[in-house]
Amino acid sequence: MRSRPIALLAAAALAAVPPATAAASAPHPGFPADLVLRGHADHRRPIPNEVQVVRWTVRDLGTRPVSEVTLNATVPETWRLRDGAGCILRERGHLTCTLGALTRHQTRSVRFELAVPRHPRLGVEHYRARTRFTVDGTDYDGPSAHMQVEVVRHR
């Protein structure tokens, strides 16, 4: 079943499909900090039995340092976490990653590998992330972002 025009492209063109990306920032008049969240995944069109590498990056663009930065990520529930340095699998499909403190203009990233199952659900899947941080002892919700990928049988 081919429901998207991109499936009709030549194989060479499909191999050149760029990776999935996402970006969000949280400049807000009430925020004491200005954080940017960016996401990157190896493939927009993952296939069965493939390892998908996902990276979320948080950068402090504000004038004040932030502390206790955490990133909560959501991934497809049936996909297995292979490597998630600095991240804890809280429950199926939900990761909590501790980034610690960020000084002005500092960047921190988390990278994890997801194993796509042998028989995944084909179609659209999402990777989501949201951040929290502390400034002067007060907790704030930071930026959130998501990436959309389409699981296909072959690329």
Short mmCIF file of C-alpha atoms in Angstrom, two decimals:
data_model
loop_
_atom_site.label_atom_id
_atom_site.label_comp_id
_atom_site.label_asym_id
_atom_site.label_seq_id
_atom_site.Cartn_x
_atom_site.Cartn_y
_atom_site.Cartn_z
CA MET A 1 0.00 0.00 0.00
CA ARG A 2 1.50 3.31 -1.09
CA SER A 3 -0.30 6.18 0.49
CA ARG A 4 2.41 8.80 0.10
CA PRO A 5 3.89 10.19 -3.12
CA ILE A 6 7.42 9.87 -1.76
CA ALA A 7 7.09 6.07 -2.00
CA LEU A 8 7.08 6.44 -5.78
CA LEU A 9 10.53 8.03 -5.96
CA ALA A 10 13.54 6.14 -7.24
CA ALA A 11 15.58 4.15 -4.72
CA ALA A 12 18.54 6.54 -5.04
CA ALA A 13 16.32 9.46 -4.11
CA LEU A 14 14.93 7.61 -1.09
CA ALA A 15 18.43 6.94 0.19
CA ALA A 16 19.02 10.69 0.10
CA VAL A 17 16.02 11.53 2.29
CA PRO A 18 17.37 13.76 5.07
CA PRO A 19 17.12 12.73 8.72
CA ALA A 20 14.21 13.76 10.89
CA THR A 21 14.77 16.97 12.84
CA ALA A 22 12.87 19.14 15.30
CA ALA A 23 13.48 22.44 17.04
CA ALA A 24 11.71 24.47 19.73
CA SER A 25 12.62 27.29 22.04
CA ALA A 26 11.13 28.70 25.20
CA PRO A 27 11.65 32.45 25.18
CA HIS A 28 8.80 33.70 27.32
CA PRO A 29 8.45 36.99 29.21
CA GLY A 30 8.08 35.13 32.52
CA PHE A 31 11.05 32.81 32.00
CA PRO A 32 14.32 33.67 33.68
CA ALA A 33 16.14 31.66 31.00
CA ASP A 34 15.99 31.13 27.26
CA LEU A 35 16.44 27.48 26.31
CA VAL A 36 16.43 25.90 22.87
CA LEU A 37 15.62 22.22 22.28
CA ARG A 38 16.63 20.49 19.05
CA GLY A 39 16.07 16.92 17.97
CA HIS A 40 17.70 14.75 15.34
CA ALA A 41 17.02 11.16 14.24
CA ASP A 42 19.05 9.15 11.75
CA HIS A 43 16.16 8.33 9.44
CA ARG A 44 12.79 9.80 8.57
CA ARG A 45 11.81 6.39 7.27
CA PRO A 46 13.07 3.69 9.65
CA ILE A 47 12.75 0.05 8.61
CA PRO A 48 12.31 -3.21 10.60
CA ASN A 49 15.38 -4.50 12.49
CA GLU A 50 17.15 -1.16 12.16
CA VAL A 51 18.81 0.81 14.93
CA GLN A 52 17.52 4.37 15.01
CA VAL A 53 19.79 6.88 16.74
CA VAL A 54 17.95 9.82 18.30
CA ARG A 55 19.65 12.89 19.77
CA TRP A 56 18.05 15.73 21.74
CA THR A 57 20.14 18.85 22.40
CA VAL A 58 19.36 21.62 24.91
CA ARG A 59 21.14 24.98 24.75
CA ASP A 60 20.94 27.88 27.20
CA LEU A 61 20.77 31.14 25.24
CA GLY A 62 19.77 33.20 28.25
CA THR A 63 21.71 35.51 30.48
CA ARG A 64 21.46 33.31 33.58
CA PRO A 65 22.64 29.79 34.31
CA VAL A 66 20.04 27.07 34.84
CA SER A 67 20.29 23.93 36.95
CA GLU A 68 18.59 20.56 37.25
CA VAL A 69 17.80 20.40 33.53
CA THR A 70 15.91 17.22 32.71
CA LEU A 71 14.55 15.93 29.44
CA ASN A 72 11.59 13.58 29.31
CA ALA A 73 11.41 11.70 26.03
CA THR A 74 8.66 9.54 24.58
CA VAL A 75 9.44 6.91 21.95
CA PRO A 76 7.37 4.13 20.33
CA GLU A 77 6.45 1.66 23.09
CA THR A 78 7.35 -1.49 21.19
CA TRP A 79 10.84 -0.25 20.27
CA ARG A 80 13.66 -1.43 22.51
CA LEU A 81 16.15 0.99 24.08
CA ARG A 82 19.62 -0.32 23.20
CA ASP A 83 21.79 2.45 24.57
CA GLY A 84 20.65 5.47 26.50
CA ALA A 85 23.63 6.92 28.35
CA GLY A 86 22.37 9.29 31.02
CA CYS A 87 18.75 8.22 30.49
CA ILE A 88 16.53 5.99 32.60
CA LEU A 89 13.67 4.00 31.09
CA ARG A 90 10.90 4.91 33.55
CA GLU A 91 8.26 2.81 31.87
CA ARG A 92 7.73 1.42 28.42
CA GLY A 93 8.28 4.21 25.88
CA HIS A 94 9.18 6.90 28.45
CA LEU A 95 12.74 8.02 29.21
CA THR A 96 14.02 10.55 31.73
CA CYS A 97 17.43 12.04 30.96
CA THR A 98 19.36 14.18 33.44
CA LEU A 99 21.38 16.97 31.84
CA GLY A 100 22.39 18.84 35.00
CA ALA A 101 23.35 22.52 35.02
CA LEU A 102 23.87 24.73 31.97
CA THR A 103 25.82 27.97 32.00
CA ARG A 104 25.07 30.75 29.54
CA HIS A 105 25.48 29.52 25.92
CA GLN A 106 26.31 25.98 27.04
CA THR A 107 24.88 22.97 25.20
CA ARG A 108 24.16 19.46 26.44
CA SER A 109 22.91 16.48 24.47
CA VAL A 110 21.46 13.07 25.12
CA ARG A 111 21.77 10.32 22.56
CA PHE A 112 20.03 7.00 22.59
CA GLU A 113 19.68 4.06 20.25
CA LEU A 114 16.33 2.46 19.58
CA ALA A 115 15.95 -0.98 18.01
CA VAL A 116 13.04 -1.06 15.59
CA PRO A 117 11.21 -4.39 16.09
CA ARG A 118 11.30 -7.11 13.45
CA HIS A 119 7.56 -6.65 12.86
CA PRO A 120 6.84 -3.01 13.76
CA ARG A 121 3.60 -1.20 13.22
CA LEU A 122 4.02 0.44 9.82
CA GLY A 123 3.12 4.09 9.42
CA VAL A 124 3.68 7.26 11.38
CA GLU A 125 5.46 7.19 14.76
CA HIS A 126 6.53 10.10 16.96
CA TYR A 127 9.48 10.96 19.17
CA ARG A 128 8.63 13.63 21.73
CA ALA A 129 10.69 15.52 24.28
CA ARG A 130 9.95 18.11 26.94
CA THR A 131 12.30 19.82 29.34
CA ARG A 132 12.26 21.15 32.89
CA PHE A 133 14.83 23.32 34.60
CA THR A 134 15.46 25.27 37.79
CA VAL A 135 16.57 28.88 38.25
CA ASP A 136 17.14 30.28 41.75
CA GLY A 137 15.30 27.34 43.33
CA THR A 138 12.16 27.63 41.20
CA ASP A 139 11.18 24.89 38.70
CA TYR A 140 10.02 25.79 35.20
CA ASP A 141 8.70 23.89 32.22
CA GLY A 142 11.08 24.42 29.32
CA PRO A 143 10.65 23.90 25.59
CA SER A 144 9.16 20.77 24.09
CA ALA A 145 9.43 19.36 20.57
CA HIS A 146 8.53 16.31 18.54
CA MET A 147 9.71 14.51 15.43
CA GLN A 148 7.57 12.43 13.13
CA VAL A 149 8.90 9.42 11.23
CA GLU A 150 7.20 6.92 8.96
CA VAL A 151 8.05 3.26 9.46
CA VAL A 152 8.24 1.47 6.09
CA ARG A 153 9.14 -2.07 4.99
CA HIS A 154 12.01 -0.99 2.71
CA ARG A 155 13.90 2.20 1.89
#
